[in-house]
Coordinates of C-alpha atoms and ligand atoms in Angstrom, one line a residue:
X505 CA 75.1 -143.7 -231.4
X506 CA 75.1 -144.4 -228.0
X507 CA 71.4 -144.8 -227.6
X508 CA 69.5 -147.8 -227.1
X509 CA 67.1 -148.5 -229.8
X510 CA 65.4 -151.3 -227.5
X511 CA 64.9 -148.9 -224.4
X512 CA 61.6 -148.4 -224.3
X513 CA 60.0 -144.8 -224.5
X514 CA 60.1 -143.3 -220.9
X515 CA 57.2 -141.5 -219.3
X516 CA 55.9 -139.3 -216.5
X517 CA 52.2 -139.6 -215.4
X518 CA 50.5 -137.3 -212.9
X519 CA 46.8 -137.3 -211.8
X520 CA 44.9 -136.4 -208.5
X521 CA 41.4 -137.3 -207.8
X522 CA 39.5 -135.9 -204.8
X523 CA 37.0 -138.4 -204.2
X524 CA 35.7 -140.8 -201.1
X525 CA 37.9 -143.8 -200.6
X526 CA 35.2 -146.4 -199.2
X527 CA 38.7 -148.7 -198.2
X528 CA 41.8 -147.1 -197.9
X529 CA 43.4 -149.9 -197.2
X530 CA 42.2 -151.7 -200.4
X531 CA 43.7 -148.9 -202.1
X532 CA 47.1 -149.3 -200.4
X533 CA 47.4 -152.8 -201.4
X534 CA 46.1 -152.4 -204.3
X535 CA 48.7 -149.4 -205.6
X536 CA 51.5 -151.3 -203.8
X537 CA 51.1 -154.7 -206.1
X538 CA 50.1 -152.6 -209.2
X539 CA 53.4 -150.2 -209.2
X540 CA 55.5 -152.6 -208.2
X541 CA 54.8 -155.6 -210.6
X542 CA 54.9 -152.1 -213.4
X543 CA 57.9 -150.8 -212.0
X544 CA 57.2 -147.7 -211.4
X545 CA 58.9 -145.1 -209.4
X546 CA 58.0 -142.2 -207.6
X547 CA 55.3 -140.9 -205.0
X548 CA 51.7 -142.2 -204.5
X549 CA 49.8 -140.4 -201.4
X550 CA 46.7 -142.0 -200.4
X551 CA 43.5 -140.5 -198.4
X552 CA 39.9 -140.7 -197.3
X553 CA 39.5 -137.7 -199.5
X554 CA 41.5 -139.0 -202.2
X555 CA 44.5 -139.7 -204.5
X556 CA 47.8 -137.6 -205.6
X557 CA 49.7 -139.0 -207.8
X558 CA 53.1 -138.6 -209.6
X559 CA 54.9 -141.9 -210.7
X560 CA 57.1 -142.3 -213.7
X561 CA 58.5 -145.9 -215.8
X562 CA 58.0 -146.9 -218.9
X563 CA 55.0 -145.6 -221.1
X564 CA 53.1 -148.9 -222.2
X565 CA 53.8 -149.7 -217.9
X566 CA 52.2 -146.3 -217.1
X567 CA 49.6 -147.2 -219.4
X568 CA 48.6 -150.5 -218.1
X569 CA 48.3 -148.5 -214.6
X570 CA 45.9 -146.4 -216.1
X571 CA 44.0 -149.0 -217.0
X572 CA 44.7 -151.2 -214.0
X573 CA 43.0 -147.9 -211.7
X574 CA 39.8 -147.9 -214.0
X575 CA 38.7 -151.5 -213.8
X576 CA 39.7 -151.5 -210.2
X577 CA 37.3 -148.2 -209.0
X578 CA 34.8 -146.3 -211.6
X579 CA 35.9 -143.2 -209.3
X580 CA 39.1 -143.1 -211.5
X581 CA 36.8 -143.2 -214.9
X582 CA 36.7 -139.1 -214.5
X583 CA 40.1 -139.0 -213.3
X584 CA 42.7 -136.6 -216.0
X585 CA 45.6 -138.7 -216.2
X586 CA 48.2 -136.5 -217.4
X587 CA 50.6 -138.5 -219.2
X588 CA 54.1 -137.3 -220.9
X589 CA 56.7 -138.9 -222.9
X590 CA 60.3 -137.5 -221.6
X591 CA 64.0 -138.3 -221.6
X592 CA 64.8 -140.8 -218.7
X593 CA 66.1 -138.6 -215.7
X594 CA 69.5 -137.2 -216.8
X595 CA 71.7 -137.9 -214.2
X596 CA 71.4 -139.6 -210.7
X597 CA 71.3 -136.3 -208.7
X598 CA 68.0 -135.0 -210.4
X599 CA 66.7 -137.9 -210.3
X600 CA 67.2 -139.0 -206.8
X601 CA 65.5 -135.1 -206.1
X602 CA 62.7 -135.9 -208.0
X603 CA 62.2 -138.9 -205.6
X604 CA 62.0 -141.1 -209.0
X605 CA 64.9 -143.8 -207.7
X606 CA 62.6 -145.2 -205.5
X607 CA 58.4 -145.9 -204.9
X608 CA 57.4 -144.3 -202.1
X609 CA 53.2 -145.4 -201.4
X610 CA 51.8 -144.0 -197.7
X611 CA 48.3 -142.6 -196.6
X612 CA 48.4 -139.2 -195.4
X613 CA 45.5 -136.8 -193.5
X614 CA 45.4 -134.4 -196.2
X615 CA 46.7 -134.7 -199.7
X616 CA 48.5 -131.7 -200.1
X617 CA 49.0 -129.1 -196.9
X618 CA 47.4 -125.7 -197.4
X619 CA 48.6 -124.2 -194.1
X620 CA 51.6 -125.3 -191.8
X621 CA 49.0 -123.9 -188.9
X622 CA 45.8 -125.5 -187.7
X623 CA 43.0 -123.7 -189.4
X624 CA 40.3 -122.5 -187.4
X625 CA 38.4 -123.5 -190.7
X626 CA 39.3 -126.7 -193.1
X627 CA 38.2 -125.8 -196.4
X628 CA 35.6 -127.6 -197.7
X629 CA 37.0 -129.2 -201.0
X630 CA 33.2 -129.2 -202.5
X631 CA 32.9 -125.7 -202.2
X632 CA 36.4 -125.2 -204.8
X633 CA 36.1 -122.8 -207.3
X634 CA 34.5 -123.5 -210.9
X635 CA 36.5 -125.3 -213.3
X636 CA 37.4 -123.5 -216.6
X637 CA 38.5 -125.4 -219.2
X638 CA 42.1 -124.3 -220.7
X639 CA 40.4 -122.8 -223.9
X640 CA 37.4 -121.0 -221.1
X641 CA 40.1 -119.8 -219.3
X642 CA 41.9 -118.5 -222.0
X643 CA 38.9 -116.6 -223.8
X644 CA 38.2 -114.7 -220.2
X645 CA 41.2 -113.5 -220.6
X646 CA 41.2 -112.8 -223.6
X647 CA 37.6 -111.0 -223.1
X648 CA 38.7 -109.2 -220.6
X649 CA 42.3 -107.7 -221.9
X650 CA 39.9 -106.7 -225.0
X651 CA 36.9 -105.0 -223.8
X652 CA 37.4 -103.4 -220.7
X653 CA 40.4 -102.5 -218.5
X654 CA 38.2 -102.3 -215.5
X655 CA 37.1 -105.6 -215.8
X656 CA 37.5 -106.8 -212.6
X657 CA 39.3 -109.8 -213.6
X658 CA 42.3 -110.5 -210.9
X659 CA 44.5 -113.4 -211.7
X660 CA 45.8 -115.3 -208.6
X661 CA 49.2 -117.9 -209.3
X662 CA 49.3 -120.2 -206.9
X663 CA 52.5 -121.6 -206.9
X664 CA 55.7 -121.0 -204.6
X665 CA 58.3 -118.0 -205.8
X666 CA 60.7 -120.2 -207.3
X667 CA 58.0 -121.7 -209.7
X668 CA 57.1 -118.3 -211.0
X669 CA 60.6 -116.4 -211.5
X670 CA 60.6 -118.6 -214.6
X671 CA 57.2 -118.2 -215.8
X672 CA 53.9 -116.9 -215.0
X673 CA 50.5 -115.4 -216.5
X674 CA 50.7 -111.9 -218.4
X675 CA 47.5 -110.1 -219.6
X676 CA 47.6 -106.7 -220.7
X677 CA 45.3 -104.8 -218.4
X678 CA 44.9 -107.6 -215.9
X679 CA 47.0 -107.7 -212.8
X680 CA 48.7 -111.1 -211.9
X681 CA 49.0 -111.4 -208.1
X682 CA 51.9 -113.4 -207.1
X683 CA 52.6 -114.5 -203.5
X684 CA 55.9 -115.2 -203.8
X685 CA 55.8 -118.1 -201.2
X686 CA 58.4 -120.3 -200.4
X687 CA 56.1 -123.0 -200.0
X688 CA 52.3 -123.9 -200.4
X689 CA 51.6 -124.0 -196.7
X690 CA 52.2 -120.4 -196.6
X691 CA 49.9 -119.3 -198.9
X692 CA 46.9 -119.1 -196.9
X693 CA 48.2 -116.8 -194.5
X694 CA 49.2 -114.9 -198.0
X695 CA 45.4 -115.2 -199.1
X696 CA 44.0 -113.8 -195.2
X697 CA 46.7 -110.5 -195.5
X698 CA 45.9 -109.8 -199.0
X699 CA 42.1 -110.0 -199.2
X700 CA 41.8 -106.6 -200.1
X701 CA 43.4 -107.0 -203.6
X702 CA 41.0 -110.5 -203.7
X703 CA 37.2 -109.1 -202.3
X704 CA 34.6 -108.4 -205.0
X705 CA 36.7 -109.5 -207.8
X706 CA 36.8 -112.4 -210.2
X707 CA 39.8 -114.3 -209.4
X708 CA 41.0 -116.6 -212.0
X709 CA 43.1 -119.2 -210.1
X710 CA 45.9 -121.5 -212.1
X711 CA 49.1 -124.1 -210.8
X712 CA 51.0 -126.4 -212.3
X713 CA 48.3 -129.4 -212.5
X714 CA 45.4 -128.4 -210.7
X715 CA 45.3 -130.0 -207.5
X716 CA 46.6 -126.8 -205.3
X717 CA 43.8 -124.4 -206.7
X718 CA 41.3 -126.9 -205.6
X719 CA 42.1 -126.8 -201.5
X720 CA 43.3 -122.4 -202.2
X721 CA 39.9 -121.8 -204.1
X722 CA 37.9 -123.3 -201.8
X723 CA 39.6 -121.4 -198.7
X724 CA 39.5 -118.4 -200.6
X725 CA 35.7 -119.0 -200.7
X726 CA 35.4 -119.8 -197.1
X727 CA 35.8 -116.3 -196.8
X728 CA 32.3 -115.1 -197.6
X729 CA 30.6 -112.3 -199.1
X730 CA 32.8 -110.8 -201.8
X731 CA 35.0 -114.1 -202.4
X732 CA 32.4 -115.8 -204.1
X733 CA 33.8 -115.6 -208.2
X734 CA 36.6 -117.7 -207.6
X735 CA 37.7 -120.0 -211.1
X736 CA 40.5 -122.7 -211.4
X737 CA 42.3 -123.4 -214.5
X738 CA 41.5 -126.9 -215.1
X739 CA 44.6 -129.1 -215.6
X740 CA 46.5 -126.3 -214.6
X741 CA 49.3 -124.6 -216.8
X742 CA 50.2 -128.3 -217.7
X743 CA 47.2 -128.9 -219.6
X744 CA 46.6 -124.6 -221.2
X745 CA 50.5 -125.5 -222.4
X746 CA 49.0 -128.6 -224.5
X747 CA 46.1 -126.3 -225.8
X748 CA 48.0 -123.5 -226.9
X749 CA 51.6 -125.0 -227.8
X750 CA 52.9 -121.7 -228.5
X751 CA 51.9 -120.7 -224.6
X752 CA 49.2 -118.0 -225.3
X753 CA 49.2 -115.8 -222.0
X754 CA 51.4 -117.9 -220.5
X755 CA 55.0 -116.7 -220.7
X756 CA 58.2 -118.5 -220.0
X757 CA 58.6 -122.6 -219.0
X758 CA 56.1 -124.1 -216.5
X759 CA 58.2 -125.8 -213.4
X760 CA 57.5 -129.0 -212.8
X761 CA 58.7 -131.7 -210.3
X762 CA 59.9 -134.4 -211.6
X763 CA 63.5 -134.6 -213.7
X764 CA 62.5 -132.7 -216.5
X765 CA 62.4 -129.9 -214.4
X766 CA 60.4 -127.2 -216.8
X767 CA 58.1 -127.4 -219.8
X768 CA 58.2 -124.5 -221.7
X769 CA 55.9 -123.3 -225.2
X770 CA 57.5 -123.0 -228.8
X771 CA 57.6 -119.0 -227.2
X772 CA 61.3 -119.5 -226.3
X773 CA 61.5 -116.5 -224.3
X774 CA 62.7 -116.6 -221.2
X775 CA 61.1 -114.7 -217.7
X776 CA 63.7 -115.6 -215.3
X777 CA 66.9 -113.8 -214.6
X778 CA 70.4 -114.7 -212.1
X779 CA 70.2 -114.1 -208.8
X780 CA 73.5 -112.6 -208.6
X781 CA 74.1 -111.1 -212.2
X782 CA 70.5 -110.2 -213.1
X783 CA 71.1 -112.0 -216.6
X784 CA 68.5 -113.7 -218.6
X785 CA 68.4 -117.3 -217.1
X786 CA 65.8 -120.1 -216.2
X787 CA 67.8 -122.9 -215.9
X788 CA 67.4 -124.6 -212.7
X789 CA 69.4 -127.6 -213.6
X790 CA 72.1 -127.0 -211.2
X791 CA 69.7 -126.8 -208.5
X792 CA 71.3 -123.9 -206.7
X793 CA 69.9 -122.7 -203.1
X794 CA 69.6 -120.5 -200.9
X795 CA 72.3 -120.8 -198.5
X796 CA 69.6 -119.7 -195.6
X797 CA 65.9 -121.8 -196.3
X798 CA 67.2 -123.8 -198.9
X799 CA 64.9 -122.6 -201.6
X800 CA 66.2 -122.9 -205.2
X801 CA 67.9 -120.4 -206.9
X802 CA 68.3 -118.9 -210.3
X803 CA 72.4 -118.8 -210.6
X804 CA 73.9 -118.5 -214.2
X805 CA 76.9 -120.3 -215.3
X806 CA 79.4 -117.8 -214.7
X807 CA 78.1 -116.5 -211.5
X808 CA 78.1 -120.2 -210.3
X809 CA 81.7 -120.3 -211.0
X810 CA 82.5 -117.1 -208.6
X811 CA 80.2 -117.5 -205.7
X812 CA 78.9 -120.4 -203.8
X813 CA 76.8 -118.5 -201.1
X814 CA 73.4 -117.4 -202.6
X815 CA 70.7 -115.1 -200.7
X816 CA 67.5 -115.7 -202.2
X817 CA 65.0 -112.3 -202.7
X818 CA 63.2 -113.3 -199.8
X819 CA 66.2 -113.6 -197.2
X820 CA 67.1 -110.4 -198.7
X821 CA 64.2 -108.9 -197.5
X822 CA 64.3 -110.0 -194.5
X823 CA 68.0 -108.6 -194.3
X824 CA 70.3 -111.9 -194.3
X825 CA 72.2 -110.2 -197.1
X826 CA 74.7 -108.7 -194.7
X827 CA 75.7 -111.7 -193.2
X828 CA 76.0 -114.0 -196.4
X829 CA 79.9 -113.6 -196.6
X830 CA 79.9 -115.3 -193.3
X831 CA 79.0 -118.7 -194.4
X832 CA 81.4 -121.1 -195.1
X833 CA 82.0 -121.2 -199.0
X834 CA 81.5 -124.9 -200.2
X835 CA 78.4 -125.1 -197.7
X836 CA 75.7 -124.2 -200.2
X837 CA 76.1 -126.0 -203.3
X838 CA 77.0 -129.4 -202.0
X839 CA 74.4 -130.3 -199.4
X840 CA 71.1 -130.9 -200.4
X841 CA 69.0 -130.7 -197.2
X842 CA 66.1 -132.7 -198.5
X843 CA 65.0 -131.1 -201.6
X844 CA 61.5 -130.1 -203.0
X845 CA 61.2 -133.8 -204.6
X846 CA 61.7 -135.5 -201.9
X847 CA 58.6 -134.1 -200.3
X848 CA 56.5 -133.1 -202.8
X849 CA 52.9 -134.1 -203.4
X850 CA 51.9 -134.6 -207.3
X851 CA 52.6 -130.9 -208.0
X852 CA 53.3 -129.7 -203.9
X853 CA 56.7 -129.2 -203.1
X854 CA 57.6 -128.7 -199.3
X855 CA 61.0 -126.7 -198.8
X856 CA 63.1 -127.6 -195.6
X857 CA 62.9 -124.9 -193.0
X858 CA 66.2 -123.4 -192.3
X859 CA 67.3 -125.7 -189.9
X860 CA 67.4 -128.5 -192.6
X861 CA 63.8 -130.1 -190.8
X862 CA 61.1 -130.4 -193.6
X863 CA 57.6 -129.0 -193.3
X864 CA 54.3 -130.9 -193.2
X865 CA 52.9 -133.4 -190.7
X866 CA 52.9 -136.6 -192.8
X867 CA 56.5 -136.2 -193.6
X868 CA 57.8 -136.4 -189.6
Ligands
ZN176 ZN1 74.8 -114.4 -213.3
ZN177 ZN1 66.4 -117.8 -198.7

């Protein structure tokens, strides 16, 4: 056995908190000495309005943090710390993507980046939609596949397209709406086109931890009269996952950004399916891409073996299909134009535009 009995158990801990920060700069130092004496890797981004946090290192370290962050501030006593035990990052690559070689600490205007345009409008982040507990959330659902078709119910996934090819929400009787975004800073301008399929509805909102419903439900709300039953999962699909082990609605593996890549149920069945060959496949651990905006892409085994330029659906549609046997072959695979890891905030990815630049003010 090659295995280390010594090496202590490695974890991954993720937690946002929107709160007031009396002294941000308290904070900074404070998180700077704190992860660095624990050794901690990963990406800490700091506000007025709050915390978003994804750091991993070893488990009795990540504890210690936990514990460092509630004697420090009793804002972090009603903070969920979610807290995994995983395999240390499998190879350098995924976890250089994951931004988990390095600690990367800075304040930032806004936590995560609803819309890449000025909104006339800032949410407000107090008006968010109601919390539902995983097991709330799940008897809604269950309540409303059960009694009445015409329930009303709408559920909204608020993740980007490449997060939900490989699992999403299914109810019989109740529509899932997915915006199949390339990133998060385009769903708002998702949420103003499609308001129709949203108005007088009870939308049931979910992500991967939480923190994306809270900014979207809350715009969502903005909106007015008919917007006004808006519900977040609490925890996200992170936390319904730990509830209902075999994945309940849930169907398929939950994406998640750091190097374990995707959490799926004791349900092993899988959602997604090759880009090129139409195959069942969800394995994202050759991080394929788009050879146009960079945004990952399913590719099985065999078709990775054949082909090295890859059109996702949404180049398709917008007709860069033709062209694809233009590009250089050897271009797509090998460079990695800043990935989603890089960039992301606790559970918000940003993809590089086209021209390799990446999205989002704080990152430039
Ligand atoms: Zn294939
Ligand atoms: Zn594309």
């Amino acid at each position: 056995m090659s295995e280390d009995k010594d090496r202590e158990q490695y974890g991954v801990l993720l937690y946002y908190n929107y709160a007031e920060i009396p002294d941000l700069n308290h904070l900074l130092t404070f998180y700077h000495s704190n992860c660095s004496s624990l050794n901690l890797r990963g990406r800490v981004r700091l506000s007025t309005h709050g915390v978003n946090v994804t750091v991993g290192g070893n488990l009795s370290s990540l504890e210690s943090h936990i514990e460092a962050l509630k004697a420090y501030n009793s804002l972090f006593h009603r903070t969920d710390f979610k807290l995994g035990t995983c395999h240390h990052p499998l190879n350098d690559k995924v976890a250089q993507e994951c931004g988990f070689t390095s600690l990367s600490i800075r304040i930032v205007d806004e936590l995560v980046t609803l819309s890449s345009q000025p909104l006339l409008k800032a949410p407000d982040i107090s008006n968010a939609g109601r919390h539902l507990s995983a097991l709330d959330f799940h008897s809604s659902l269950h309540n409303a596949n059960n009694e009445n078709p015409e329930n009303g119910l709408v559920l909204l996934d608020a993740r980007n397209m490449y997060e939900t090819r490989i699992g999403k929400f299914h109810v019989p009787n109740v529509e899932t709406l997915d915006p199949q975004v390339r990133q998060y800073s385009d769903l708002s301008s998702w949420i103003d086109d499609n308001g129709d399929r949203l108005k007088g509805k009870n939308i049931f909102m979910y992500c991967t931890g939480g923190i994306r419903c809270e900014m979207a439900s809350a715009y969502i709300k903005s909106k007015g009269a008919g917007f006004e039953n808006v519900f977040q999962l609490f925890g996200g699909i992170q936390r319904y996952l730990e509830q209902f082990p075999d994945g309940g609605f849930f169907k398929g593996k939950n994406f998640v950004f750091d190097h374990r890549i995707s959490v799926g149920s004791s349900d092993a069945n899988v959602m997604g399916t090759c880009l090129m060959c139409q195959c069942s496949f969800d394995d994202y651990t050759s991080r394929c891409r788009c050879t146009y905006c960079r945004m990952l892409v399913l590719v099985c085994r065999s078709c990775e073996s054949e082909s090295t330029v890859y059109v996702c659906e949404l180049c398709q549609k917008q007709g860069k299909a033709e062209s694809a046997q233009l590009i250089e072959i050897g271009e797509s695979k090998t460079s990695l134009s800043g990935a989603e890891f890089n960039n992301f905030c606790s559970d918000l990815p940003r993809v590089p535009r086209g021209d390799g630049k990446i999205q989002g003010p704080q990152e430039n």
